[in-house]
mmCIF file of C-alpha atoms in Angstrom:
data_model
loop_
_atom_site.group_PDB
_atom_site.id
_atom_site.type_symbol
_atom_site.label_atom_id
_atom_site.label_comp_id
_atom_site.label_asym_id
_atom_site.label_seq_id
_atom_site.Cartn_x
_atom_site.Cartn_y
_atom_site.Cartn_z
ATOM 1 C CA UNK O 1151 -78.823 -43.914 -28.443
ATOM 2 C CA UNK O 1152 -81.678 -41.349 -29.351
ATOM 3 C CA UNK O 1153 -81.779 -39.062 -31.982
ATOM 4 C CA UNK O 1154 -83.055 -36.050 -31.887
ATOM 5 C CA UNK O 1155 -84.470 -35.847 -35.037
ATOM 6 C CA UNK O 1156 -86.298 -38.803 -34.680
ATOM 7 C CA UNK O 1157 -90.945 -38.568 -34.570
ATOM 8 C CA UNK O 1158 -92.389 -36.512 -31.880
ATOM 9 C CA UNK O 1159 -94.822 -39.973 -31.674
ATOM 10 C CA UNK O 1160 -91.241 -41.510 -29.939
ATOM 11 C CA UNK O 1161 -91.372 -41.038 -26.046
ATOM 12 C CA UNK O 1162 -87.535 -41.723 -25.406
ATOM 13 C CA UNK O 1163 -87.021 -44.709 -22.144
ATOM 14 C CA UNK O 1164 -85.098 -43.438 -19.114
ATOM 15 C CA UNK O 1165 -82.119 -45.351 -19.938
ATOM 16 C CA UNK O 1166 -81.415 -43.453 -23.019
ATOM 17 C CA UNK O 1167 -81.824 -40.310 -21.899
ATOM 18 C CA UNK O 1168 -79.315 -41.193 -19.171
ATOM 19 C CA UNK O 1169 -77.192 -42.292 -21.507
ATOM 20 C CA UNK O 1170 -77.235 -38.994 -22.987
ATOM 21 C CA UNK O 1171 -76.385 -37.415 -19.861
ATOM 22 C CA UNK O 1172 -73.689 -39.747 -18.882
ATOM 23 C CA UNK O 1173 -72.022 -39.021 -22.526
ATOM 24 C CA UNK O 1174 -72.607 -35.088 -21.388
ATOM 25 C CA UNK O 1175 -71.074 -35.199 -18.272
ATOM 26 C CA UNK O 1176 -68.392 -37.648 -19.866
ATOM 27 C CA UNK O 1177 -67.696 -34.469 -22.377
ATOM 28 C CA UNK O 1178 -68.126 -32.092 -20.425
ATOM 29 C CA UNK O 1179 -65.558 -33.573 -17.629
ATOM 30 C CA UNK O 1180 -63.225 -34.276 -20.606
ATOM 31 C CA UNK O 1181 -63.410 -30.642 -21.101
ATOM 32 C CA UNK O 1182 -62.713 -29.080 -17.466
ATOM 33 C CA UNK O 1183 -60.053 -31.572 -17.123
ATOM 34 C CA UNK O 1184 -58.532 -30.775 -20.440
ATOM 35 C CA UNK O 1185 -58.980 -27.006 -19.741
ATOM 36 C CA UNK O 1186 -57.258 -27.667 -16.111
ATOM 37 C CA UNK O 1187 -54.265 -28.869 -17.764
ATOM 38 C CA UNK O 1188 -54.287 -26.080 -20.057
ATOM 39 C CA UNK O 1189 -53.943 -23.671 -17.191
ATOM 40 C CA UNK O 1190 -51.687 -25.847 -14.984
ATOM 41 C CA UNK O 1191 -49.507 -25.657 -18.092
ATOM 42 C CA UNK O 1192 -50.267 -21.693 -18.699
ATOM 43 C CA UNK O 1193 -49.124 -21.594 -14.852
ATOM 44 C CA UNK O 1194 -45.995 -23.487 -15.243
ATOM 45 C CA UNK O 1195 -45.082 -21.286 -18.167
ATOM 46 C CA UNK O 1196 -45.449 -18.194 -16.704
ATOM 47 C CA UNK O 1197 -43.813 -19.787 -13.331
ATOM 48 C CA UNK O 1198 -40.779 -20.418 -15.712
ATOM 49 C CA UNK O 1199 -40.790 -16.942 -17.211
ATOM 50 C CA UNK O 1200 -41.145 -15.226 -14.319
ATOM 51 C CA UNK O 1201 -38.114 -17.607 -12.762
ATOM 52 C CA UNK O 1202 -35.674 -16.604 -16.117
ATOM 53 C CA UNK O 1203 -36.735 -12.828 -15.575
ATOM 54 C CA UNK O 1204 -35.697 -12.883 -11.691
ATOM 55 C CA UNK O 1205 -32.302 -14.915 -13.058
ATOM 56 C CA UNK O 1206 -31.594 -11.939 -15.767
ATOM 57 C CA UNK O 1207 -32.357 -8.878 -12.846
ATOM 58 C CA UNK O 1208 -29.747 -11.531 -10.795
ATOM 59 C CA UNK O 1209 -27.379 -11.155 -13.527
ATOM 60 C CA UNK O 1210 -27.651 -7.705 -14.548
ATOM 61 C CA UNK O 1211 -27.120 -6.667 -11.001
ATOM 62 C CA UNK O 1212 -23.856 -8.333 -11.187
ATOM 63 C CA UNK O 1213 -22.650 -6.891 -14.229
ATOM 64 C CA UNK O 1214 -23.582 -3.327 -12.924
ATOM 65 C CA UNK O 1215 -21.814 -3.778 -9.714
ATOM 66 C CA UNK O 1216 -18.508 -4.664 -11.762
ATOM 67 C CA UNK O 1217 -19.233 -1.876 -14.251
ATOM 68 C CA UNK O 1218 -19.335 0.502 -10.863
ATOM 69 C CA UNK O 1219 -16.630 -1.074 -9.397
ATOM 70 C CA UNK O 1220 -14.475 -0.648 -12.279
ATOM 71 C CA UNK O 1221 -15.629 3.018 -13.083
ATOM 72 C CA UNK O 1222 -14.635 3.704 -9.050
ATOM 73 C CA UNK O 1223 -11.394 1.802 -9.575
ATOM 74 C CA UNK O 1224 -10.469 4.021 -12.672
ATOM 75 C CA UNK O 1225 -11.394 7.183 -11.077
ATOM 76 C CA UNK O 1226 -9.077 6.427 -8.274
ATOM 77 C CA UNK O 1227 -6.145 5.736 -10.736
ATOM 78 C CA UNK O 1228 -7.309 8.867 -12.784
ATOM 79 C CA UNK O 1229 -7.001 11.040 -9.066
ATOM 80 C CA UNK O 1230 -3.855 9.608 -8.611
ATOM 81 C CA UNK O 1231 -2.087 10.064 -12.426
ATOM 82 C CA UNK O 1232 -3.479 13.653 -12.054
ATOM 83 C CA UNK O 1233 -1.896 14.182 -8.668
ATOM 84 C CA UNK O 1234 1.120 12.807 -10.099
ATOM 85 C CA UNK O 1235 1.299 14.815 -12.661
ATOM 86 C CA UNK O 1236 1.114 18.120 -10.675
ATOM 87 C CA UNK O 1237 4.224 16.884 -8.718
ATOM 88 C CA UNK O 1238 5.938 16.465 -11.992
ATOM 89 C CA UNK O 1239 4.753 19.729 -13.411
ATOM 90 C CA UNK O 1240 6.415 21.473 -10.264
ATOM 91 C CA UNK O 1241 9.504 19.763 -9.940
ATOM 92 C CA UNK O 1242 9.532 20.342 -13.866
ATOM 93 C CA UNK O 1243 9.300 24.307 -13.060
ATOM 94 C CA UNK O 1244 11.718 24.418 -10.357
ATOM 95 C CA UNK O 1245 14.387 22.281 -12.259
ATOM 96 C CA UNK O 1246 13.971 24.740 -15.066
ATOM 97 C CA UNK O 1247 13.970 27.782 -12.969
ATOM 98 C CA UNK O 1248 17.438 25.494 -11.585
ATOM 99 C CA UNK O 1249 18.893 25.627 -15.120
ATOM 100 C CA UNK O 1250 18.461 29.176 -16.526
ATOM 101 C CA UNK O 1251 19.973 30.447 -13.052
ATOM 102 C CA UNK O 1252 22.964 28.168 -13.461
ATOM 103 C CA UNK O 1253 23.151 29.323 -17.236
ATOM 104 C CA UNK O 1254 23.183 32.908 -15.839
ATOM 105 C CA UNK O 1255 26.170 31.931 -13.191
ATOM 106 C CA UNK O 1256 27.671 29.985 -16.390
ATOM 107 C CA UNK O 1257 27.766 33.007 -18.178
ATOM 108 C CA UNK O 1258 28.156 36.081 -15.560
ATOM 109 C CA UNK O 1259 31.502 33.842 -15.142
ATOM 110 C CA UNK O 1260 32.399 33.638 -18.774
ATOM 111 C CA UNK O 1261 32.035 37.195 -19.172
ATOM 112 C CA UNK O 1262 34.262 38.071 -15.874
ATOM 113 C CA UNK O 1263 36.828 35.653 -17.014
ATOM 114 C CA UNK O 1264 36.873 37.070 -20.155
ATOM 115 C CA UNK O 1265 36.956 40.662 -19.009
ATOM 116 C CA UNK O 1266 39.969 39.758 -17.229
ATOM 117 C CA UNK O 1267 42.267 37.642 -19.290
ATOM 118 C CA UNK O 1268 41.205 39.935 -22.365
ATOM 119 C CA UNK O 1269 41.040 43.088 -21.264
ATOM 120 C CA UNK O 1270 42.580 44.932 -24.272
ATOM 121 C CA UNK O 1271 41.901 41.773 -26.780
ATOM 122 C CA UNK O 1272 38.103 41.665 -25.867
ATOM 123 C CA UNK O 1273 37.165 44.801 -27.839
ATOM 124 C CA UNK O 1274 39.294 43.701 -30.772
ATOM 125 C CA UNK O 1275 38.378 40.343 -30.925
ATOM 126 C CA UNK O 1276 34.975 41.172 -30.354
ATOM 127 C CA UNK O 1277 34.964 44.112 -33.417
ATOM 128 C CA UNK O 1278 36.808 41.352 -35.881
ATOM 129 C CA UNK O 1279 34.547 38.653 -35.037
ATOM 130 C CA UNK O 1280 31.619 38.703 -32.265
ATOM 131 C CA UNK O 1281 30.713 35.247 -32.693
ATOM 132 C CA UNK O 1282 34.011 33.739 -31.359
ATOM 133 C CA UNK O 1283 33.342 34.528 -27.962
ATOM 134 C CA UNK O 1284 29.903 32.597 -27.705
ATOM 135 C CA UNK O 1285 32.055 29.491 -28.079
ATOM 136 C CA UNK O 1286 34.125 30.118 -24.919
ATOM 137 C CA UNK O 1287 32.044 28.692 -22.165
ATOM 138 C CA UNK O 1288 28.664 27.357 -24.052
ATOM 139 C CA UNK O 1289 26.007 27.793 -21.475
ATOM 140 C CA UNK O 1290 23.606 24.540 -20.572
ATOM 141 C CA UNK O 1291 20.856 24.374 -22.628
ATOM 142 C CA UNK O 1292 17.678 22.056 -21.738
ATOM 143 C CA UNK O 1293 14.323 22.560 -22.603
ATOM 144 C CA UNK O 1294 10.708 21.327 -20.579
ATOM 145 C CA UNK O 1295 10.766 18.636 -23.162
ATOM 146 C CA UNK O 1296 13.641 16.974 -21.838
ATOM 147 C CA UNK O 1297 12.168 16.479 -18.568
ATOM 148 C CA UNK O 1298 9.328 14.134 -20.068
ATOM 149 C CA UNK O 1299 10.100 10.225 -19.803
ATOM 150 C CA UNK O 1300 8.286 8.306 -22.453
#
């Protein structure tokens, strides 16, 4: 092989400046093919990243659609507790409204039975001692709290 820095006086042959060119090309083919792989691999990569993206949208699509479905599914229960809970309410009101009109029954009764078998006692007793006559007929008492099932 020639050297570059070898005398100007030196006229280099034709077969070692071919030889020069063949280890050139040799290099320089080394080098596109090397750099071909090198992008065939860059390709591949991004191929593969692009693939695990478009599996993770995949999956996160699926997850949201159960997240929706269960936020629909729990507004529907939540719709139907609530309507629920206004039939309760009402029947809750009307069985109250129920009691204190039997309590007033309870006791316009007490009072007329007492007006009648007592007629002349009923102001005594009731001067001596007023309390004893709230223990003749108790009246029902219930409160809204009662109503409630835990």
């Amino acid at each position: 092989m020639a050297s570059s820095s070898g005398n100007s006086s030196q006229i280099p042959n034709n077969s070692g400046c071919d030889e020069v060119l063949m280890v050139v090309d040799e290099r320089k083919r080394k080098r596109m093919q090397s750099n071909r792989e090198s992008a065939r691999r860059s390709r591949m990569r991004k191929q593969k990243h692009l693939d695990d993206l478009m599996c993770q949208v995949t999956q996160l699509k699926k997850e949201n659609s159960n997240i929706l479905s269960s936020i629909n599914m729990t507004t529907q229960q939540y719709g139907n507790v609530e309507a629920e809970n206004s039939v309760l309410r009402a029947q809750m009101m009307e069985l109250t409204q129920r009691l204190q009109s039997l309590n007033e029954i309870l006791t316009y009764i007490n009072n007329s039975n007492n007006n009648i078998n007592n007629n002349n006692n009923y102001q005594e007793d009731f001067q001596i001692n007023p309390w004893n006559l709230m223990y003749v007929n108790q009246p029902i008492m219930a409160s809204a709290d009662m109503l409630y099932q835990y």
